[in-house]
PDB file of C-alpha atoms in Angstrom:
ATOM      1  CA  MET A 144     -23.087 183.361 103.651  1.00 52.00           C
ATOM      2  CA  ALA A 145     -23.662 186.571 105.630  1.00 52.00           C
ATOM      3  CA  SER A 146     -20.049 186.701 106.738  1.00 57.00           C
ATOM      4  CA  ARG A 147     -18.842 186.478 103.116  1.00 57.00           C
ATOM      5  CA  ARG A 148     -21.196 189.280 102.087  1.00 56.00           C
ATOM      6  CA  PHE A 149     -19.960 191.493 104.931  1.00 47.00           C
ATOM      7  CA  LEU A 150     -16.367 190.795 103.940  1.00 49.00           C
ATOM      8  CA  GLY A 151     -17.117 191.784 100.333  1.00 53.00           C
ATOM      9  CA  TYR A 152     -18.680 195.093 101.422  1.00 50.00           C
ATOM     10  CA  PHE A 153     -15.669 195.844 103.616  1.00 46.00           C
ATOM     11  CA  ILE A 154     -13.193 195.222 100.765  1.00 58.00           C
ATOM     12  CA  PHE A 155     -15.225 197.400  98.362  1.00 48.00           C
ATOM     13  CA  ILE A 156     -15.368 200.348 100.793  1.00 55.00           C
ATOM     14  CA  PHE A 157     -11.646 200.003 101.504  1.00 47.00           C
ATOM     15  CA  LEU A 158     -10.757 200.139  97.783  1.00 47.00           C
ATOM     16  CA  VAL A 159     -12.972 203.185  97.196  1.00 39.00           C
ATOM     17  CA  MET A 160     -11.367 205.074 100.087  1.00 48.00           C
ATOM     18  CA  MET A 161      -7.883 204.213  98.836  1.00 47.00           C
ATOM     19  CA  GLY A 162      -8.821 205.553  95.402  1.00 46.00           C
ATOM     20  CA  PHE A 163      -9.890 208.880  96.902  1.00 42.00           C
ATOM     21  CA  LEU A 164      -6.737 209.157  99.002  1.00 40.00           C
ATOM     22  CA  SER A 165      -4.349 208.304  96.161  1.00 41.00           C
ATOM     23  CA  GLY A 166      -6.119 210.394  93.511  1.00 43.00           C
ATOM     24  CA  PRO A 167      -4.434 213.420  91.952  1.00 48.00           C
ATOM     25  CA  SER A 168      -4.926 216.947  93.305  1.00 54.00           C
ATOM     26  CA  LYS A 169      -7.903 218.901  91.950  1.00 75.00           C
ATOM     27  CA  ALA A 170      -7.252 221.082  88.882  1.00 83.00           C
ATOM     28  CA  TYR A 171      -8.831 224.531  88.544  1.00 94.00           C
ATOM     29  CA  LYS A 172     -10.407 226.344  85.612  1.00 96.00           C
ATOM     30  CA  PHE A 173      -9.634 230.060  85.215  1.00 97.00           C
ATOM     31  CA  TYR A 174     -11.828 232.358  83.109  1.00 97.00           C
ATOM     32  CA  VAL A 175      -9.506 234.853  81.444  1.00 97.00           C
ATOM     33  CA  GLY A 176     -10.944 238.364  81.740  1.00 93.00           C
ATOM     34  CA  GLY A 177     -13.712 237.234  84.110  1.00 92.00           C
ATOM     35  CA  ARG A 178     -17.174 238.227  82.920  1.00 92.00           C
ATOM     36  CA  ASP A 179     -15.746 240.318  80.096  1.00 94.00           C
ATOM     37  CA  GLY A 180     -13.825 237.444  78.553  1.00 96.00           C
ATOM     38  CA  TRP A 181     -10.907 237.777  76.163  1.00 97.00           C
ATOM     39  CA  VAL A 182     -11.406 241.409  75.106  1.00 96.00           C
ATOM     40  CA  LEU A 183      -9.285 244.488  74.526  1.00 95.00           C
ATOM     41  CA  ASN A 184     -10.063 246.384  77.735  1.00 93.00           C
ATOM     42  CA  PRO A 185     -11.282 244.053  80.499  1.00 94.00           C
ATOM     43  CA  SER A 186     -12.447 245.374  83.861  1.00 93.00           C
ATOM     44  CA  GLU A 187      -9.259 243.977  85.424  1.00 93.00           C
ATOM     45  CA  ASN A 188      -5.892 244.300  83.745  1.00 93.00           C
ATOM     46  CA  TYR A 189      -4.541 240.967  82.467  1.00 96.00           C
ATOM     47  CA  THR A 190      -1.187 241.450  84.171  1.00 94.00           C
ATOM     48  CA  ARG A 191      -2.822 242.200  87.524  1.00 95.00           C
ATOM     49  CA  TRP A 192      -5.193 239.258  87.102  1.00 96.00           C
ATOM     50  CA  ALA A 193      -2.292 236.891  86.398  1.00 96.00           C
ATOM     51  CA  HIS A 194      -0.357 238.125  89.465  1.00 95.00           C
ATOM     52  CA  ARG A 195      -3.416 237.682  91.681  1.00 94.00           C
ATOM     53  CA  ASN A 196      -3.897 234.014  90.793  1.00 96.00           C
ATOM     54  CA  ARG A 197      -1.692 230.986  91.316  1.00 95.00           C
ATOM     55  CA  PHE A 198      -1.458 228.488  88.480  1.00 97.00           C
ATOM     56  CA  GLN A 199      -0.356 224.864  88.692  1.00 96.00           C
ATOM     57  CA  VAL A 200       0.174 222.011  86.261  1.00 96.00           C
ATOM     58  CA  ASN A 201      -3.128 220.607  84.867  1.00 96.00           C
ATOM     59  CA  ASP A 202      -4.990 223.876  85.536  1.00 97.00           C
ATOM     60  CA  THR A 203      -7.071 225.229  82.638  1.00 97.00           C
ATOM     61  CA  LEU A 204      -7.436 228.650  81.028  1.00 98.00           C
ATOM     62  CA  PHE A 205     -10.771 229.439  79.371  1.00 98.00           C
ATOM     63  CA  PHE A 206     -10.807 232.169  76.708  1.00 98.00           C
ATOM     64  CA  LYS A 207     -14.243 233.514  75.727  1.00 97.00           C
ATOM     65  CA  TYR A 208     -14.355 235.762  72.635  1.00 97.00           C
ATOM     66  CA  LYS A 209     -16.251 236.313  69.404  1.00 94.00           C
ATOM     67  CA  LYS A 210     -15.305 233.700  66.853  1.00 94.00           C
ATOM     68  CA  GLY A 211     -13.967 235.143  63.607  1.00 92.00           C
ATOM     69  CA  SER A 212     -13.103 238.562  65.024  1.00 93.00           C
ATOM     70  CA  ASP A 213     -10.399 237.534  67.488  1.00 97.00           C
ATOM     71  CA  SER A 214      -8.248 234.574  68.525  1.00 97.00           C
ATOM     72  CA  VAL A 215      -5.656 233.460  71.077  1.00 98.00           C
ATOM     73  CA  LEU A 216      -2.045 232.731  70.173  1.00 98.00           C
ATOM     74  CA  LEU A 217       0.487 230.928  72.341  1.00 98.00           C
ATOM     75  CA  VAL A 218       3.844 232.472  71.428  1.00 98.00           C
ATOM     76  CA  LYS A 219       7.462 232.751  72.522  1.00 98.00           C
ATOM     77  CA  LYS A 220       8.684 235.495  74.826  1.00 97.00           C
ATOM     78  CA  GLU A 221      10.167 237.631  72.040  1.00 98.00           C
ATOM     79  CA  ASP A 222       6.959 237.376  70.000  1.00 98.00           C
ATOM     80  CA  TYR A 223       4.983 238.310  73.109  1.00 98.00           C
ATOM     81  CA  THR A 224       7.051 241.474  73.514  1.00 97.00           C
ATOM     82  CA  SER A 225       6.862 242.494  69.844  1.00 97.00           C
ATOM     83  CA  CYS A 226       3.278 241.262  69.252  1.00 98.00           C
ATOM     84  CA  ASN A 227       4.427 239.047  66.394  1.00 98.00           C
ATOM     85  CA  THR A 228       1.464 236.949  65.218  1.00 97.00           C
ATOM     86  CA  LYS A 229       3.248 235.260  62.309  1.00 96.00           C
ATOM     87  CA  SER A 230       4.806 232.232  64.066  1.00 95.00           C
ATOM     88  CA  PRO A 231       2.664 231.111  67.006  1.00 98.00           C
ATOM     89  CA  ILE A 232       3.356 227.917  68.937  1.00 98.00           C
ATOM     90  CA  GLN A 233      -0.383 227.209  69.099  1.00 98.00           C
ATOM     91  CA  SER A 234      -3.414 228.994  67.691  1.00 97.00           C
ATOM     92  CA  LEU A 235      -6.904 228.929  69.292  1.00 98.00           C
ATOM     93  CA  THR A 236      -9.744 230.218  67.094  1.00 97.00           C
ATOM     94  CA  ASP A 237     -13.010 228.494  68.088  1.00 96.00           C
ATOM     95  CA  GLY A 238     -14.391 231.291  70.338  1.00 96.00           C
ATOM     96  CA  ASP A 239     -14.522 229.056  73.445  1.00 96.00           C
ATOM     97  CA  SER A 240     -10.883 228.082  73.708  1.00 97.00           C
ATOM     98  CA  ILE A 241      -9.466 225.911  76.462  1.00 97.00           C
ATOM     99  CA  PHE A 242      -5.772 225.635  77.227  1.00 98.00           C
ATOM    100  CA  ILE A 243      -4.350 223.132  79.752  1.00 97.00           C
ATOM    101  CA  PHE A 244      -0.989 223.680  81.427  1.00 97.00           C
ATOM    102  CA  ASP A 245       0.979 220.493  80.807  1.00 95.00           C
ATOM    103  CA  HIS A 246       4.208 221.690  82.446  1.00 96.00           C
ATOM    104  CA  SER A 247       5.528 224.384  84.751  1.00 96.00           C
ATOM    105  CA  GLY A 248       7.159 227.622  83.639  1.00 97.00           C
ATOM    106  CA  PRO A 249       6.126 230.795  81.764  1.00 98.00           C
ATOM    107  CA  PHE A 250       3.368 230.893  79.125  1.00 98.00           C
ATOM    108  CA  TYR A 251       2.782 233.823  76.766  1.00 99.00           C
ATOM    109  CA  PHE A 252      -0.584 234.523  75.106  1.00 99.00           C
ATOM    110  CA  ILE A 253      -1.429 237.350  72.713  1.00 98.00           C
ATOM    111  CA  SER A 254      -4.451 238.349  70.675  1.00 98.00           C
ATOM    112  CA  GLY A 255      -4.501 237.233  67.050  1.00 97.00           C
ATOM    113  CA  ASN A 256      -5.343 240.839  66.200  1.00 96.00           C
ATOM    114  CA  THR A 257      -2.030 242.722  66.086  1.00 96.00           C
ATOM    115  CA  ASP A 258      -3.624 246.076  66.943  1.00 96.00           C
ATOM    116  CA  ASN A 259      -5.308 244.613  70.031  1.00 97.00           C
ATOM    117  CA  CYS A 260      -2.032 243.024  71.143  1.00 97.00           C
ATOM    118  CA  ASN A 261      -0.202 246.344  70.810  1.00 97.00           C
ATOM    119  CA  LYS A 262      -2.915 247.956  72.960  1.00 96.00           C
ATOM    120  CA  GLY A 263      -2.445 245.457  75.789  1.00 96.00           C
ATOM    121  CA  GLN A 264      -4.531 242.386  74.964  1.00 98.00           C
ATOM    122  CA  LYS A 265      -1.932 239.844  75.982  1.00 98.00           C
ATOM    123  CA  LEU A 266      -1.353 237.583  78.955  1.00 98.00           C
ATOM    124  CA  HIS A 267       1.790 236.312  80.704  1.00 98.00           C
ATOM    125  CA  VAL A 268       1.239 233.384  83.095  1.00 97.00           C
ATOM    126  CA  VAL A 269       3.795 231.603  85.265  1.00 97.00           C
ATOM    127  CA  VAL A 270       2.888 228.038  86.275  1.00 97.00           C
ATOM    128  CA  MET A 271       4.376 226.829  89.547  1.00 94.00           C
ATOM    129  CA  ALA A 272       6.528 223.735  89.575  1.00 87.00           C
ATOM    130  CA  VAL A 273       5.178 220.530  91.031  1.00 74.00           C
ATOM    131  CA  ARG A 274       6.640 219.803  94.420  1.00 64.00           C
ATOM    132  CA  PRO A 275       8.197 216.335  94.534  1.00 63.00           C
ATOM    133  CA  LYS A 276       6.864 213.978  97.153  1.00 62.00           C
ATOM    134  CA  PRO A 277       9.288 213.430 100.025  1.00 60.00           C
ATOM    135  CA  SER A 278      11.035 210.106  99.736  1.00 62.00           C
ATOM    136  CA  PRO A 279      10.391 207.781 102.671  1.00 62.00           C
ATOM    137  CA  THR A 280      13.299 207.600 105.048  1.00 60.00           C
ATOM    138  CA  THR A 281      14.794 204.155 105.226  1.00 58.00           C
ATOM    139  CA  PRO A 282      15.658 202.978 108.726  1.00 56.00           C
ATOM    140  CA  ALA A 283      19.291 202.368 109.485  1.00 60.00           C
ATOM    141  CA  PRO A 284      20.221 198.709 109.104  1.00 59.00           C
ATOM    142  CA  GLN A 285      20.485 196.956 112.398  1.00 64.00           C
ATOM    143  CA  SER A 286      23.507 194.902 113.148  1.00 59.00           C
ATOM    144  CA  PRO A 287      22.642 191.225 113.348  1.00 59.00           C
ATOM    145  CA  SER A 288      22.464 189.921 116.867  1.00 57.00           C
ATOM    146  CA  PRO A 289      25.088 187.341 117.671  1.00 55.00           C
ATOM    147  CA  VAL A 290      23.810 183.823 117.396  1.00 55.00           C
ATOM    148  CA  ALA A 291      24.800 181.584 120.225  1.00 52.00           C
ATOM    149  CA  ALA A 292      26.229 178.252 119.225  1.00 52.00           C
ATOM    150  CA  PRO A 293      23.839 175.364 119.955  1.00 53.00           C
ATOM    151  CA  PRO A 294      24.793 173.321 122.989  1.00 53.00           C
ATOM    152  CA  GLN A 295      26.390 170.075 122.148  1.00 57.00           C
ATOM    153  CA  SER A 296      24.762 166.916 123.349  1.00 51.00           C
ATOM    154  CA  PRO A 297      26.742 164.920 125.865  1.00 49.00           C
ATOM    155  CA  SER A 298      26.857 161.953 123.521  1.00 48.00           C
ATOM    156  CA  SER A 299      28.621 163.956 120.753  1.00 46.00           C
ATOM    157  CA  SER A 300      31.542 165.094 122.904  1.00 46.00           C
ATOM    158  CA  PRO A 301      34.400 162.632 122.824  1.00 47.00           C
ATOM    159  CA  ILE A 302      35.162 160.857 126.092  1.00 48.00           C
ATOM    160  CA  SER A 303      38.799 160.881 126.841  1.00 48.00           C
ATOM    161  CA  SER A 304      40.492 158.213 128.823  1.00 49.00           C
ATOM    162  CA  PRO A 305      41.950 159.198 132.167  1.00 52.00           C
ATOM    163  CA  PRO A 306      45.536 160.351 132.001  1.00 53.00           C
ATOM    164  CA  VAL A 307      48.101 157.604 132.068  1.00 53.00           C
ATOM    165  CA  PRO A 308      50.296 157.855 135.111  1.00 54.00           C
ATOM    166  CA  PRO A 309      53.985 158.073 134.371  1.00 53.00           C
ATOM    167  CA  PRO A 310      55.793 154.755 134.554  1.00 52.00           C
ATOM    168  CA  THR A 311      57.378 154.071 137.863  1.00 50.00           C
ATOM    169  CA  THR A 312      60.956 153.092 138.028  1.00 47.00           C
ATOM    170  CA  ALA A 313      60.862 149.493 139.102  1.00 42.00           C
ATOM    171  CA  GLU A 314      63.270 146.707 138.868  1.00 46.00           C
ATOM    172  CA  SER A 315      60.742 144.574 136.964  1.00 42.00           C
ATOM    173  CA  PRO A 316      60.681 145.415 133.202  1.00 43.00           C
ATOM    174  CA  SER A 317      56.969 144.631 132.770  1.00 44.00           C
ATOM    175  CA  GLU A 318      54.403 147.448 133.280  1.00 45.00           C
ATOM    176  CA  SER A 319      51.038 147.015 134.856  1.00 42.00           C
ATOM    177  CA  PRO A 320      48.167 147.282 132.299  1.00 44.00           C
ATOM    178  CA  ILE A 321      46.181 150.569 132.229  1.00 42.00           C
ATOM    179  CA  VAL A 322      42.446 150.080 132.455  1.00 38.00           C
ATOM    180  CA  SER A 323      40.233 152.790 130.871  1.00 40.00           C
ATOM    181  CA  ASN A 324      37.110 153.773 132.756  1.00 41.00           C
ATOM    182  CA  ALA A 325      35.330 155.195 129.677  1.00 36.00           C
ATOM    183  CA  SER A 326      32.404 152.909 130.282  1.00 37.00           C
ATOM    184  CA  GLU A 327      31.891 154.418 133.715  1.00 39.00           C
ATOM    185  CA  LEU A 328      32.034 158.064 132.481  1.00 40.00           C
ATOM    186  CA  ALA A 329      29.673 157.646 129.488  1.00 40.00           C
ATOM    187  CA  PRO A 330      26.211 159.130 130.256  1.00 42.00           C
ATOM    188  CA  PRO A 331      23.159 156.941 129.881  1.00 40.00           C
ATOM    189  CA  ASN A 332      21.663 157.145 126.388  1.00 42.00           C
ATOM    190  CA  HIS A 333      18.031 158.284 126.821  1.00 41.00           C
ATOM    191  CA  SER A 334      15.977 158.655 123.619  1.00 38.00           C
ATOM    192  CA  GLY A 335      13.612 161.709 123.276  1.00 40.00           C
ATOM    193  CA  SER A 336      11.352 160.137 120.653  1.00 41.00           C
ATOM    194  CA  GLU A 337       8.696 159.271 123.202  1.00 42.00           C
ATOM    195  CA  GLY A 338       8.255 162.906 124.376  1.00 44.00           C
ATOM    196  CA  TYR A 339       8.233 164.193 120.777  1.00 42.00           C
ATOM    197  CA  ASN A 340       5.565 161.712 119.713  1.00 46.00           C
ATOM    198  CA  SER A 341       3.311 162.661 122.613  1.00 49.00           C
ATOM    199  CA  PHE A 342       3.673 166.425 121.857  1.00 50.00           C
ATOM    200  CA  PHE A 343       2.927 165.901 118.137  1.00 48.00           C
ATOM    201  CA  GLY A 344      -0.198 163.952 118.985  1.00 56.00           C
ATOM    202  CA  LEU A 345      -1.419 166.728 121.278  1.00 54.00           C
ATOM    203  CA  VAL A 346      -0.939 169.430 118.591  1.00 49.00           C
ATOM    204  CA  LEU A 347      -2.649 167.316 115.927  1.00 55.00           C
ATOM    205  CA  GLY A 348      -5.649 166.697 118.140  1.00 60.00           C
ATOM    206  CA  ALA A 349      -6.013 170.397 118.967  1.00 56.00           C
ATOM    207  CA  SER A 350      -5.803 171.346 115.258  1.00 57.00           C
ATOM    208  CA  ILE A 351      -8.549 168.893 114.315  1.00 63.00           C
ATOM    209  CA  GLY A 352     -10.775 170.240 117.088  1.00 57.00           C
ATOM    210  CA  VAL A 353     -10.371 173.858 115.989  1.00 51.00           C
ATOM    211  CA  SER A 354     -11.040 172.942 112.324  1.00 55.00           C
ATOM    212  CA  VAL A 355     -14.276 171.132 113.224  1.00 49.00           C
ATOM    213  CA  THR A 356     -15.466 174.051 115.363  1.00 51.00           C
ATOM    214  CA  LEU A 357     -14.814 176.641 112.610  1.00 49.00           C
ATOM    215  CA  GLY A 358     -16.502 174.459 110.005  1.00 51.00           C
ATOM    216  CA  SER A 359     -19.663 174.113 112.084  1.00 54.00           C
ATOM    217  CA  PHE A 360     -19.718 177.894 112.751  1.00 52.00           C
ATOM    218  CA  ILE A 361     -19.411 178.780 109.056  1.00 53.00           C
ATOM    219  CA  GLY A 362     -22.142 176.261 108.200  1.00 55.00           C
ATOM    220  CA  MET A 363     -24.489 177.885 110.697  1.00 55.00           C
ATOM    221  CA  VAL A 364     -23.785 181.358 109.259  1.00 49.00           C
TER     222      VAL A 364
END
C-alpha cells in the first residue's frame, strides 16, 4: 500500500515539473506613457520609449486615459503618418484599454483626437518575430551489419558416395560391384530434446520462485 502511494506521488511531481518545463514563455505587460499614461505630452517621448523596450508576441500594451475625452486607434502606416482617424483597424475607448500582440511586425497607434495626434500623441511599435525551435538532428542511418548464415547441421548436408574408380581394362567383361560406405560416414543422430527440456524446467522453476518472493514482499508492504 505504501509503495503504491509513493509511486503516485512520484508520478504527480513528474507531471507537474514537465508542465513547467514545457509551458510557454512569460508575456510582459507594458504601460504606455508610464505613470502619465496615454496623454499628449508624457515625461518620456513615445518614440524613445518604444525604442527602449523590446516587444514580443503575446506581450500586452496598457493604455490609461480619461474615458470620453480620448481614445486609442490601431491604424495603417499611411494613416499613422497623416493622423487619419476615419478608418481605424481597431478602436479602443474604455479608458483602460489592453492590446495584445498576436503576431510579429509593426503596429501603429494614434490618439482618437486628431489635434493630439498631430502634436505627437502616437506610437509605433515593432514586435520581434518568434524564433523557431531548432529541429532535432536525426542520426545518420547505420548500415545493417552482415548476418552470418546459420551453420548447417551435419544431418542436413547430403552424404556423397565415394568416387567410383575408373573401370580397369580387363579381359573379363563383368565389373566388380561398387560398395558405398555411406553408412560408415553418417554421423550418429543425437537428439537435443533432453537438454532443452532440462533447461526449460530450470527457467520455469526460477520464475515461480521470483513471483512468490515478490508477492510476499508486496503483501507485507
